[in-house]
mmCIF file with all atom_site columns, C-alpha atoms and ligand atoms in Angstrom:
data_model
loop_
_atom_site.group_PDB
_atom_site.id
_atom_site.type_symbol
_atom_site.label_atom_id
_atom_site.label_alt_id
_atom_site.label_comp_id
_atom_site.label_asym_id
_atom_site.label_entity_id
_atom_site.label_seq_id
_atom_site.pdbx_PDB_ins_code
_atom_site.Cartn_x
_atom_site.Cartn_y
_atom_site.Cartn_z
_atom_site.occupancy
_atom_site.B_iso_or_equiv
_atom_site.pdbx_formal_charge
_atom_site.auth_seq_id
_atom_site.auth_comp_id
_atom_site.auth_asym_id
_atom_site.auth_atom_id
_atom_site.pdbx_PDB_model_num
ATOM   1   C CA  . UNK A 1 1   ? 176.727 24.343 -8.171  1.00 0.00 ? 1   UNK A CA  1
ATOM   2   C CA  . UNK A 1 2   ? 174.753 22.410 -10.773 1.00 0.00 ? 2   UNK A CA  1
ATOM   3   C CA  . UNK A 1 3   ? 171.914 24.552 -12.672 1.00 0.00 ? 3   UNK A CA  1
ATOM   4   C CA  . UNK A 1 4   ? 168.458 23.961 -10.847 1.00 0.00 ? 4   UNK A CA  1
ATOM   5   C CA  . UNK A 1 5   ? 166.274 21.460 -12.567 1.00 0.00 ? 5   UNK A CA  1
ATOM   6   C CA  . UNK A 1 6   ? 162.854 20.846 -12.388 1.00 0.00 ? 6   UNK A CA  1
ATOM   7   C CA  . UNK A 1 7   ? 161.278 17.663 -11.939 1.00 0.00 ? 7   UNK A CA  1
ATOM   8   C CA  . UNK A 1 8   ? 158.543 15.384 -10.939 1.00 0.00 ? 8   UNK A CA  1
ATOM   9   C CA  . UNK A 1 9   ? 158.764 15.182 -6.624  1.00 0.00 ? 9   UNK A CA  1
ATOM   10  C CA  . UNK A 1 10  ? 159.719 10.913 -6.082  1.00 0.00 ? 10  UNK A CA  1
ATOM   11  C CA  . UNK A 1 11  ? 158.967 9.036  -2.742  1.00 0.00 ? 11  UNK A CA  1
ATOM   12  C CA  . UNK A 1 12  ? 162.894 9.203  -2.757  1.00 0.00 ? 12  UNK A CA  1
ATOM   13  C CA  . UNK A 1 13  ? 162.976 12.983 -2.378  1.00 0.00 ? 13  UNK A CA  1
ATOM   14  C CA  . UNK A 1 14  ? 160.766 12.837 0.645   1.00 0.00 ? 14  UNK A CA  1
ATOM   15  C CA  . UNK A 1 15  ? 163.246 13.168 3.482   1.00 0.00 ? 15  UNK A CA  1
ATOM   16  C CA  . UNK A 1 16  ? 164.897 16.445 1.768   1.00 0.00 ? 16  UNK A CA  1
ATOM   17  C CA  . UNK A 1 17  ? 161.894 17.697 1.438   1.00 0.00 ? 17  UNK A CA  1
ATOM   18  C CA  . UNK A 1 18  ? 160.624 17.401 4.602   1.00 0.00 ? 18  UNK A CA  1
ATOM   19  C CA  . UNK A 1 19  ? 163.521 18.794 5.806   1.00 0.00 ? 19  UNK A CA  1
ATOM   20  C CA  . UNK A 1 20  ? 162.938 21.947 4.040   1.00 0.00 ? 20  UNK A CA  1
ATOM   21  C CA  . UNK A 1 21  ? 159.454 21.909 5.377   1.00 0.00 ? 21  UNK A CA  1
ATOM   22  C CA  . UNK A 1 22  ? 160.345 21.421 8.884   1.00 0.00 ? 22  UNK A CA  1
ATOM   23  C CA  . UNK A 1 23  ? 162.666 24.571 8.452   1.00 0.00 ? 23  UNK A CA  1
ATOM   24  C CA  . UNK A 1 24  ? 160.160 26.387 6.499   1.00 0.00 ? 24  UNK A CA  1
ATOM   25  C CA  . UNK A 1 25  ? 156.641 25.804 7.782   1.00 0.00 ? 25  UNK A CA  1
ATOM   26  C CA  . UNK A 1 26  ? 154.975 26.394 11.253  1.00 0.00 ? 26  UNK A CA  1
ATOM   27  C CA  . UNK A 1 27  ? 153.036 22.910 10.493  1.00 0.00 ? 27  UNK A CA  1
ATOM   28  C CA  . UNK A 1 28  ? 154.812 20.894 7.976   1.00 0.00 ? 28  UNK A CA  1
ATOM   29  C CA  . UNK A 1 29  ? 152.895 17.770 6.826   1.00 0.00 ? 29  UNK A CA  1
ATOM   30  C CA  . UNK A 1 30  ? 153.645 13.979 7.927   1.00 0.00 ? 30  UNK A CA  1
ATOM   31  C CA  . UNK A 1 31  ? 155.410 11.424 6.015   1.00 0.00 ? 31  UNK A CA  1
ATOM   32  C CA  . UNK A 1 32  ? 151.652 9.827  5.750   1.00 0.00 ? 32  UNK A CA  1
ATOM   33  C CA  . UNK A 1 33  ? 150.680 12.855 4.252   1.00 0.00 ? 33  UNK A CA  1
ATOM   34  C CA  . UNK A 1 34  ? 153.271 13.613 1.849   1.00 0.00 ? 34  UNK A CA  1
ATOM   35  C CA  . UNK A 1 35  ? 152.882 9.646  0.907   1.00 0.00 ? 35  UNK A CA  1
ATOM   36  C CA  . UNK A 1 36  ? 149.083 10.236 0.374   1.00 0.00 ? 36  UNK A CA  1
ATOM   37  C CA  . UNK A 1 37  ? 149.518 13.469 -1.933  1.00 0.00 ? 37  UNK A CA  1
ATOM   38  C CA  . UNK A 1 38  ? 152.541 11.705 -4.095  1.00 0.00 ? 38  UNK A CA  1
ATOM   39  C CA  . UNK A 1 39  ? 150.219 8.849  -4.586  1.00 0.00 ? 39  UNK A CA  1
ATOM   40  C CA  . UNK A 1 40  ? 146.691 11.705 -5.534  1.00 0.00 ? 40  UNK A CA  1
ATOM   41  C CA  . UNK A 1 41  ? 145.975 11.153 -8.918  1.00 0.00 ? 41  UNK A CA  1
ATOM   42  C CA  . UNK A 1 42  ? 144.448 15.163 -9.017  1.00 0.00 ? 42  UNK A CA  1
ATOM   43  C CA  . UNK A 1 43  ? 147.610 15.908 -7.858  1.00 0.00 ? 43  UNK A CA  1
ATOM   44  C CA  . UNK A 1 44  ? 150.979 17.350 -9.291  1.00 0.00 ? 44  UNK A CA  1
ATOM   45  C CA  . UNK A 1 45  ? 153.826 17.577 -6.861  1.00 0.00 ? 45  UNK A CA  1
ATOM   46  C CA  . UNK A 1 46  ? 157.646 19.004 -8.628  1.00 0.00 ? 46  UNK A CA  1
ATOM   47  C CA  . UNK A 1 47  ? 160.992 19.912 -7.129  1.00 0.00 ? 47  UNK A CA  1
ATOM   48  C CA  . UNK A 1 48  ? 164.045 21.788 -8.082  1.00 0.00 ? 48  UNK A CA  1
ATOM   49  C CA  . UNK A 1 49  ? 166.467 19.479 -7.823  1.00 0.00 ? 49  UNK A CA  1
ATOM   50  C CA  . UNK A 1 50  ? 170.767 21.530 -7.777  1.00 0.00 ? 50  UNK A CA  1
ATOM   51  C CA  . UNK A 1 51  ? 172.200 17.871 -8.671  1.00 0.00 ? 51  UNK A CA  1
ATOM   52  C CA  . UNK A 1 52  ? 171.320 15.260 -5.431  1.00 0.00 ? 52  UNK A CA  1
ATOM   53  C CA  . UNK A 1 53  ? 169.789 17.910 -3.501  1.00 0.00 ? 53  UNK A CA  1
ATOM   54  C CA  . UNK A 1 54  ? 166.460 19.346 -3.355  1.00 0.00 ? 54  UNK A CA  1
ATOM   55  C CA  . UNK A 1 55  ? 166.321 23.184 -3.080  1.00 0.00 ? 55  UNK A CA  1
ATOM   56  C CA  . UNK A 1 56  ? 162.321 23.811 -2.978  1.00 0.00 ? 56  UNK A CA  1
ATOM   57  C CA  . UNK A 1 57  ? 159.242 21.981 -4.100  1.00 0.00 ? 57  UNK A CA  1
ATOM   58  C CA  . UNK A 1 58  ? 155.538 22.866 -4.771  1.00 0.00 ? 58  UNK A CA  1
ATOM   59  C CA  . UNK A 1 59  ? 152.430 20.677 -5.185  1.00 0.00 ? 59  UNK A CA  1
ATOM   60  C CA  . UNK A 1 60  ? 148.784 21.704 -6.830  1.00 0.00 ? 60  UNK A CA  1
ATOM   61  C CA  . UNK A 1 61  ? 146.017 19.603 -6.597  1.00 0.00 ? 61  UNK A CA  1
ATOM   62  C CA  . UNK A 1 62  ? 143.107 19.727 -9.603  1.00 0.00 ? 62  UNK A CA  1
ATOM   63  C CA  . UNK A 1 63  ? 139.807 20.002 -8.225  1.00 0.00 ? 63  UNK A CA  1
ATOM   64  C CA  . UNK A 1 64  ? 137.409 20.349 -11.510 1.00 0.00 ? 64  UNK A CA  1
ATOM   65  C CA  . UNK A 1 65  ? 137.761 23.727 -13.087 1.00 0.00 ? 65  UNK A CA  1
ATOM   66  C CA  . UNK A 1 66  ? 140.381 25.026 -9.786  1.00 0.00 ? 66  UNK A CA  1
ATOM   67  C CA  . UNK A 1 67  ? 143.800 24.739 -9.488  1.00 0.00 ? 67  UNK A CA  1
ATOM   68  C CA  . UNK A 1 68  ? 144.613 24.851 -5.327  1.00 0.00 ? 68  UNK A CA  1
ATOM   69  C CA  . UNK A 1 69  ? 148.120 25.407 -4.393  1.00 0.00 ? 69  UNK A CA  1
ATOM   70  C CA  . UNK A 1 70  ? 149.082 22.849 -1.590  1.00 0.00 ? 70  UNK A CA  1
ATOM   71  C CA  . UNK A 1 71  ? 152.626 23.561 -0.436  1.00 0.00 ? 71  UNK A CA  1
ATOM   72  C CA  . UNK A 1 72  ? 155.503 26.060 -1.949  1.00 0.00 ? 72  UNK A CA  1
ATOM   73  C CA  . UNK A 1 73  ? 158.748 26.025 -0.006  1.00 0.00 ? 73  UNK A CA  1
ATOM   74  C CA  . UNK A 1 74  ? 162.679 27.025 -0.903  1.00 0.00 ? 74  UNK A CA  1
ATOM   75  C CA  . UNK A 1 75  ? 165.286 25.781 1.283   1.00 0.00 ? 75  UNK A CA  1
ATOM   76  C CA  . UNK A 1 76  ? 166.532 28.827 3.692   1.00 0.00 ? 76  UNK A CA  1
ATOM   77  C CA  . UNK A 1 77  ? 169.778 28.702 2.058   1.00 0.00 ? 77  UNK A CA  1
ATOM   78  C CA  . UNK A 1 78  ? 168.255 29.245 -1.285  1.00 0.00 ? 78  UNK A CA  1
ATOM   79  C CA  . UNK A 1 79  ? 165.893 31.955 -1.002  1.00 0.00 ? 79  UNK A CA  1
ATOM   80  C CA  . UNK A 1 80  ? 165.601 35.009 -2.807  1.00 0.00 ? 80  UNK A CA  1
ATOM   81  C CA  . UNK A 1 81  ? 167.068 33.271 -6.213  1.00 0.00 ? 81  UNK A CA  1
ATOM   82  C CA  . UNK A 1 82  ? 164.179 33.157 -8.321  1.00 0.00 ? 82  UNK A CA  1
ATOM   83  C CA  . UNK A 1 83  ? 163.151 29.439 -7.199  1.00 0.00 ? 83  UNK A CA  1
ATOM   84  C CA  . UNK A 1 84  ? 159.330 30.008 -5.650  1.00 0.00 ? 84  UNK A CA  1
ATOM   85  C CA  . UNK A 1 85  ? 158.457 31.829 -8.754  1.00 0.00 ? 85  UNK A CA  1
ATOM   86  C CA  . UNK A 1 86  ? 160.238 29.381 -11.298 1.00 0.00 ? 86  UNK A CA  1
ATOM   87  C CA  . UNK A 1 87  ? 158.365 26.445 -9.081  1.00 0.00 ? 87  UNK A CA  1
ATOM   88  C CA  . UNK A 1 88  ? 155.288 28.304 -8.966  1.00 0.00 ? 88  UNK A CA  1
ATOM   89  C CA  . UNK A 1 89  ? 155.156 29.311 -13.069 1.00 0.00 ? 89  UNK A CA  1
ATOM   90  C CA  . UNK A 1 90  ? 155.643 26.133 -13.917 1.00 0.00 ? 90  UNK A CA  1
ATOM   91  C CA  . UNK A 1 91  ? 152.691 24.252 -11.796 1.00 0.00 ? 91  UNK A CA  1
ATOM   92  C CA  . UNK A 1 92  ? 150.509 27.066 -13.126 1.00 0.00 ? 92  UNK A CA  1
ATOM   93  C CA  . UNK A 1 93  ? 151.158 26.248 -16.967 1.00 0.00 ? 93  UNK A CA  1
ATOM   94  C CA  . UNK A 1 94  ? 151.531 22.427 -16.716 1.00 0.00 ? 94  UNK A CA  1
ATOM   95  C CA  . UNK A 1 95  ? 149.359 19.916 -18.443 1.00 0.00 ? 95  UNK A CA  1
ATOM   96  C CA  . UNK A 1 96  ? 147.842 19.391 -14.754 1.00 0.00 ? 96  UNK A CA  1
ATOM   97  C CA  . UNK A 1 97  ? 146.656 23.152 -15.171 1.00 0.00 ? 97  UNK A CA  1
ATOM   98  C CA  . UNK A 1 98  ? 145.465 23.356 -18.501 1.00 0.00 ? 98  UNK A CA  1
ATOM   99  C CA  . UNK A 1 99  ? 141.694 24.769 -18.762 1.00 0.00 ? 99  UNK A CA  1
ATOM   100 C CA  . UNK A 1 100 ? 141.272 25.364 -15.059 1.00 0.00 ? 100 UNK A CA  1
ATOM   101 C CA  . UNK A 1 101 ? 139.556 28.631 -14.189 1.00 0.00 ? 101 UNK A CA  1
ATOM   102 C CA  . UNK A 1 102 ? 141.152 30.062 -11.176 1.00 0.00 ? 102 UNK A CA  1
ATOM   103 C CA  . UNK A 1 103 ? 144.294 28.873 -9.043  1.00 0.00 ? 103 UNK A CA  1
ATOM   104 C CA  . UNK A 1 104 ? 143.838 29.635 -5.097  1.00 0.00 ? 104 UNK A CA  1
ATOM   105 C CA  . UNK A 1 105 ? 146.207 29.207 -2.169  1.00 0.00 ? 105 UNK A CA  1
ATOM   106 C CA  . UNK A 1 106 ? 146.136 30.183 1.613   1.00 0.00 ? 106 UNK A CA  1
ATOM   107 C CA  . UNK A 1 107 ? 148.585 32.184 3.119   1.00 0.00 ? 107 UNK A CA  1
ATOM   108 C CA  . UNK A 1 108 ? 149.296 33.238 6.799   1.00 0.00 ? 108 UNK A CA  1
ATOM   109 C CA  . UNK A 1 109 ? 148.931 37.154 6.771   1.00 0.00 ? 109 UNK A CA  1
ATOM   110 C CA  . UNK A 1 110 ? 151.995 38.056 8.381   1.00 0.00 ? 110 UNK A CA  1
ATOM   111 C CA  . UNK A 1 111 ? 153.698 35.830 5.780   1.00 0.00 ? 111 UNK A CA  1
ATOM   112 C CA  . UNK A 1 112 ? 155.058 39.065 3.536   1.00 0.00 ? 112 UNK A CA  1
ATOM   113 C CA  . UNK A 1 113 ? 157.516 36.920 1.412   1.00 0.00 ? 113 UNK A CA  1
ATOM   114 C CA  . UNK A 1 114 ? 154.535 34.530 -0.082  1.00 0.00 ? 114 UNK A CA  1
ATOM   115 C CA  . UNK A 1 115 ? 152.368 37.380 -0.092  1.00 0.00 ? 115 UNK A CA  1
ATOM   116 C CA  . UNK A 1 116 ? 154.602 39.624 -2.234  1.00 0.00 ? 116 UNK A CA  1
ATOM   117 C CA  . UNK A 1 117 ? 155.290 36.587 -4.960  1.00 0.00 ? 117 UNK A CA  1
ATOM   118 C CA  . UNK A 1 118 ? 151.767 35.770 -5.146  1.00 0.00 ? 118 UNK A CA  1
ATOM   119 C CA  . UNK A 1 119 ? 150.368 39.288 -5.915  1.00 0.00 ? 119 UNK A CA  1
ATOM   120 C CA  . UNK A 1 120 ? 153.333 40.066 -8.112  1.00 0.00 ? 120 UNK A CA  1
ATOM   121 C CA  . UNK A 1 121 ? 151.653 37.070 -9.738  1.00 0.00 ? 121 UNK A CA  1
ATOM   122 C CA  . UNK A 1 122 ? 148.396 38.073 -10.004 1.00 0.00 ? 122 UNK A CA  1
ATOM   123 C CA  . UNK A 1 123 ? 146.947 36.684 -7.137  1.00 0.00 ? 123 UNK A CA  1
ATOM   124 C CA  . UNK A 1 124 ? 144.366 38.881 -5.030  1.00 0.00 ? 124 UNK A CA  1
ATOM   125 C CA  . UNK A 1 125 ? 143.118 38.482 -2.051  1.00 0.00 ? 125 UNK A CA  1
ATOM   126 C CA  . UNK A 1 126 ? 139.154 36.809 -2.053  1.00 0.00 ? 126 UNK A CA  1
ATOM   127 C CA  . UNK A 1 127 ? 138.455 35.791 1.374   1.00 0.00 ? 127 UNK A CA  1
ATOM   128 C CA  . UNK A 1 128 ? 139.779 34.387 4.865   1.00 0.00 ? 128 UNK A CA  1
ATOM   129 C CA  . UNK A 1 129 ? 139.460 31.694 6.355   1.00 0.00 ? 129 UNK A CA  1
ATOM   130 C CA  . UNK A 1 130 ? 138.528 31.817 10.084  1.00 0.00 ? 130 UNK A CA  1
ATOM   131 C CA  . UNK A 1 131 ? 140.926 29.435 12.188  1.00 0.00 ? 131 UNK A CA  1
ATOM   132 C CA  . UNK A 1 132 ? 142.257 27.766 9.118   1.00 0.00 ? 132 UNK A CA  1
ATOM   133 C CA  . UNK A 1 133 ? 145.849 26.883 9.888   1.00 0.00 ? 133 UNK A CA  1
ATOM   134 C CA  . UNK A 1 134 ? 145.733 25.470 13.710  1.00 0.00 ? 134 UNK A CA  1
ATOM   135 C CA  . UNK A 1 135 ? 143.048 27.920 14.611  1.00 0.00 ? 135 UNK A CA  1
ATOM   136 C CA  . UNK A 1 136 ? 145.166 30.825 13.020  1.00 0.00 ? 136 UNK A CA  1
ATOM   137 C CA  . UNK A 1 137 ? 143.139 32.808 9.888   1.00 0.00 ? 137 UNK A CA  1
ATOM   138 C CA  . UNK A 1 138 ? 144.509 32.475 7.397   1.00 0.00 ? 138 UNK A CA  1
ATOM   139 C CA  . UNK A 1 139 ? 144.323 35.090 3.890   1.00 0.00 ? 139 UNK A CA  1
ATOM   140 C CA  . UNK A 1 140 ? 142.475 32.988 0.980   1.00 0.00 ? 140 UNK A CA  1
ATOM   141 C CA  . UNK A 1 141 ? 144.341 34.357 -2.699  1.00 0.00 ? 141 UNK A CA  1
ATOM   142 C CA  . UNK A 1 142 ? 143.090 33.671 -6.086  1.00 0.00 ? 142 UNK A CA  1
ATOM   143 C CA  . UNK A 1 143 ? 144.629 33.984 -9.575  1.00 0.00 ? 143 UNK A CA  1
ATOM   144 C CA  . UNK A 1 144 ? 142.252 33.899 -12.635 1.00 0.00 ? 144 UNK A CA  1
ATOM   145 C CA  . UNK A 1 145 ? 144.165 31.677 -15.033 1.00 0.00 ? 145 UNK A CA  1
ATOM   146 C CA  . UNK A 1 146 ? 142.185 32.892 -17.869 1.00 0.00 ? 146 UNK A CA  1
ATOM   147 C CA  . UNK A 1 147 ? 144.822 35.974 -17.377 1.00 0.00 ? 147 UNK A CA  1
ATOM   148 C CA  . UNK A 1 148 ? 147.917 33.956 -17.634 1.00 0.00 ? 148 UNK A CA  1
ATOM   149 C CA  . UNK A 1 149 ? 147.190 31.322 -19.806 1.00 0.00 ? 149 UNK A CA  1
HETATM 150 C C1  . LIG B 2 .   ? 157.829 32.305 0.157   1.00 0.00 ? 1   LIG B C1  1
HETATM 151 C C2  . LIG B 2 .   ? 159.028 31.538 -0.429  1.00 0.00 ? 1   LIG B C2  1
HETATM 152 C C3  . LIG B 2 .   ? 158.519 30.228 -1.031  1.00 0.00 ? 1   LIG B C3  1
HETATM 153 C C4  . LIG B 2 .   ? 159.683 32.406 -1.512  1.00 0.00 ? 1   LIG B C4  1
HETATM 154 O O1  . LIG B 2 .   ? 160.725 31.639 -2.079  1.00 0.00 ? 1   LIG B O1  1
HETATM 155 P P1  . LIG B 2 .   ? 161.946 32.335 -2.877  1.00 0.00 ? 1   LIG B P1  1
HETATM 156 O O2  . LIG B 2 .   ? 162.538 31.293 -3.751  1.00 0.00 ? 1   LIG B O2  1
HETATM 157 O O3  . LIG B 2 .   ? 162.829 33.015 -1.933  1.00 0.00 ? 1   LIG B O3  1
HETATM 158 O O4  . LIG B 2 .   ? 161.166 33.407 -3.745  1.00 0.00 ? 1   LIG B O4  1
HETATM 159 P P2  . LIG B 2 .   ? 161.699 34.040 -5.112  1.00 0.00 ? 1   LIG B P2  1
HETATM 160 O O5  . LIG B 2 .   ? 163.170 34.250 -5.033  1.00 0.00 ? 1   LIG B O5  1
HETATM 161 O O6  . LIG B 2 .   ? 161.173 33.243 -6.260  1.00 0.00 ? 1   LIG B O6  1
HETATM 162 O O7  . LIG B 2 .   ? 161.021 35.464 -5.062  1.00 0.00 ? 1   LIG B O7  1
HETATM 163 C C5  . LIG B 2 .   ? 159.851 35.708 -5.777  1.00 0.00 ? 1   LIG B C5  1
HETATM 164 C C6  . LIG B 2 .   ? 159.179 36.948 -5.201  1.00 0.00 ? 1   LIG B C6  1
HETATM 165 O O8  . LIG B 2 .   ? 158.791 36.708 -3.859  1.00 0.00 ? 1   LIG B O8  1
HETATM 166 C C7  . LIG B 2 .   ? 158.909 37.896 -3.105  1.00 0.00 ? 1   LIG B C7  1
HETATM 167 N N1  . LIG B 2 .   ? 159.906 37.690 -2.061  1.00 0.00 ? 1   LIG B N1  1
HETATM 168 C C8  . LIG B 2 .   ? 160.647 36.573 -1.855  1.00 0.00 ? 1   LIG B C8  1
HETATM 169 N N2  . LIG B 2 .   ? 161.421 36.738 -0.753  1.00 0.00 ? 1   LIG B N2  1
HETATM 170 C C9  . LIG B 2 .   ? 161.141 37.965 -0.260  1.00 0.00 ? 1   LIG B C9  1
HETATM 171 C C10 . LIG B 2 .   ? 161.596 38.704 0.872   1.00 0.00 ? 1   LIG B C10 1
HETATM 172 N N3  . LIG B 2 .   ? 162.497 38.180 1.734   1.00 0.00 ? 1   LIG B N3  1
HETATM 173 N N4  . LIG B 2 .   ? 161.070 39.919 1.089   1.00 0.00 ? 1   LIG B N4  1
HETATM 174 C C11 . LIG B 2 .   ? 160.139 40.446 0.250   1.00 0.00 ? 1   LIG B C11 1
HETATM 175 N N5  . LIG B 2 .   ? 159.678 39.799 -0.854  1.00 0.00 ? 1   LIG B N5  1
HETATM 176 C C12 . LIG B 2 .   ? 160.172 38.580 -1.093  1.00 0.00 ? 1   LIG B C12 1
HETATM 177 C C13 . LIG B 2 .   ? 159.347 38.973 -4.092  1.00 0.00 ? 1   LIG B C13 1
HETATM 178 O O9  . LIG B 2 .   ? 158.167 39.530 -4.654  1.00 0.00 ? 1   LIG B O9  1
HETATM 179 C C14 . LIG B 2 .   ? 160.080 38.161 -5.126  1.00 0.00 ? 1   LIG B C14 1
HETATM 180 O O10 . LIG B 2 .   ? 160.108 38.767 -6.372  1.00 0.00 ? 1   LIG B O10 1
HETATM 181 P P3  . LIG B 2 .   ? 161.392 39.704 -6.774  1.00 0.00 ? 1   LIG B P3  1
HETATM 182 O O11 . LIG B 2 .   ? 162.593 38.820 -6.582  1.00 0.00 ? 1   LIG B O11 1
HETATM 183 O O12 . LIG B 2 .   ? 161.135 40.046 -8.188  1.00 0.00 ? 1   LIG B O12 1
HETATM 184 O O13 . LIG B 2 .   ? 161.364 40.854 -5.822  1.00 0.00 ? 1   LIG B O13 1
HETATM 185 C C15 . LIG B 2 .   ? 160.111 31.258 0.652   1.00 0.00 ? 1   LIG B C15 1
HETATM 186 O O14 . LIG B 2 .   ? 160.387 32.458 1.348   1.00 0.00 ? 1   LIG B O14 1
HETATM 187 C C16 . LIG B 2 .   ? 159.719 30.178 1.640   1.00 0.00 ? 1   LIG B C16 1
HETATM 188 O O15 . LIG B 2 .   ? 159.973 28.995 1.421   1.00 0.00 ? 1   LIG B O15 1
HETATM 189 N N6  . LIG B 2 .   ? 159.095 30.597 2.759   1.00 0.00 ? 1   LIG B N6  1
HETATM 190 C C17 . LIG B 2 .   ? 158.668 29.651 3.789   1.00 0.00 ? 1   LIG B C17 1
HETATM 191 C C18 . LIG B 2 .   ? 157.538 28.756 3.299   1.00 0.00 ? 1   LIG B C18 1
HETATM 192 C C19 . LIG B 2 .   ? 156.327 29.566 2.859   1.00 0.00 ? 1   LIG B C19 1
HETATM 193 O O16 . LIG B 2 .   ? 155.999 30.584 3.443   1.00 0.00 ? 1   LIG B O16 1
HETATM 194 N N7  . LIG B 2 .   ? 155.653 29.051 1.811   1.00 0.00 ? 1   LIG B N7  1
HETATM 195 C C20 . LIG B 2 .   ? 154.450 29.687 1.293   1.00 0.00 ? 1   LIG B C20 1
HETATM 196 C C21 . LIG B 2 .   ? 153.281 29.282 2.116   1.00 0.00 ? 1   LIG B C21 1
HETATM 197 S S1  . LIG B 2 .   ? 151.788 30.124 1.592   1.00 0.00 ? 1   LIG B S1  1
#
């Protein structure tokens, strides 16, 4: 297998990475969506890429001093490899990041996997979110980037 590289997401990526969406999340986004984000000028959006295929992606979005985390997902069959956290590093100390404040994500409670990267991150819990994700709450998490940076 080629060694993982990271890389800027392209519109060409799209349908692999929907794929791992629709395998990964309870409510992956729409081609209209993904279109929209690829095309955000706040936004950042990178995959690891094992030769032609895409193993996981992850997109941030700058909004002023805050860094949110939009989507983080690794292919089933690549799981437990390093990838989120690789994927996850790298957004947080990209150009995109530089001099934001605080990075904060969302994450379904009984979502232990996510849960246990993000605090062995430095990510702690700062609020819910009532009915968030298709009336589900939903854990708000928040790094302070002035720790990692
Ligand atoms: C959450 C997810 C992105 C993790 O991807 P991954 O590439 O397997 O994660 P990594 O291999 O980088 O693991 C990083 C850390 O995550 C945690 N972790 C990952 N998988 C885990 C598991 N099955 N059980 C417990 N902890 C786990 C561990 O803390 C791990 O660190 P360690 O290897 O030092 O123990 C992946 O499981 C996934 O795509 N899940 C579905 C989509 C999703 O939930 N996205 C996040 C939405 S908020």
């Amino acid at each position: 297998m080629t060694e993982p590289l990271l890389r800027p997401m392209r519109p060409a990526d799209l349908p692999m990475v929907m794929e791992i969406d629709r395998r990964s999340l309870p409510r992956p986004w729409s081609e209209a969506t993904w279109r929209e984000e690829l095309n955000s000028p706040l936004s950042l959006y990178m995959v690891l890429a094992e030769g032609d295929v895409i193993s996981g992606h992850i997109g941030i979005k700058r909004i002023v001093d805050e860094i949110h985390v939009m989507t983080l997902a690794v292919h089933p069959s690549r799981r437990q490899q390093g990838f989120a956290r690789v994927l996850l590093k790298a957004a947080l100390v990209h150009p995109v990041s530089v001099s934001a404040h605080h990075a904060y994500l969302e994450v379904r409670p009984n979502n232990l996997e996510a849960w246990a990267l993000y605090s062995s991150l430095g990510f702690v819990q700062t609020g819910i979110r009532p009915g968030y994700y298709g009336g589900e709450d939903v854990l708000l998490l928040t790094l302070d980037l002035h720790s990692t940076q």
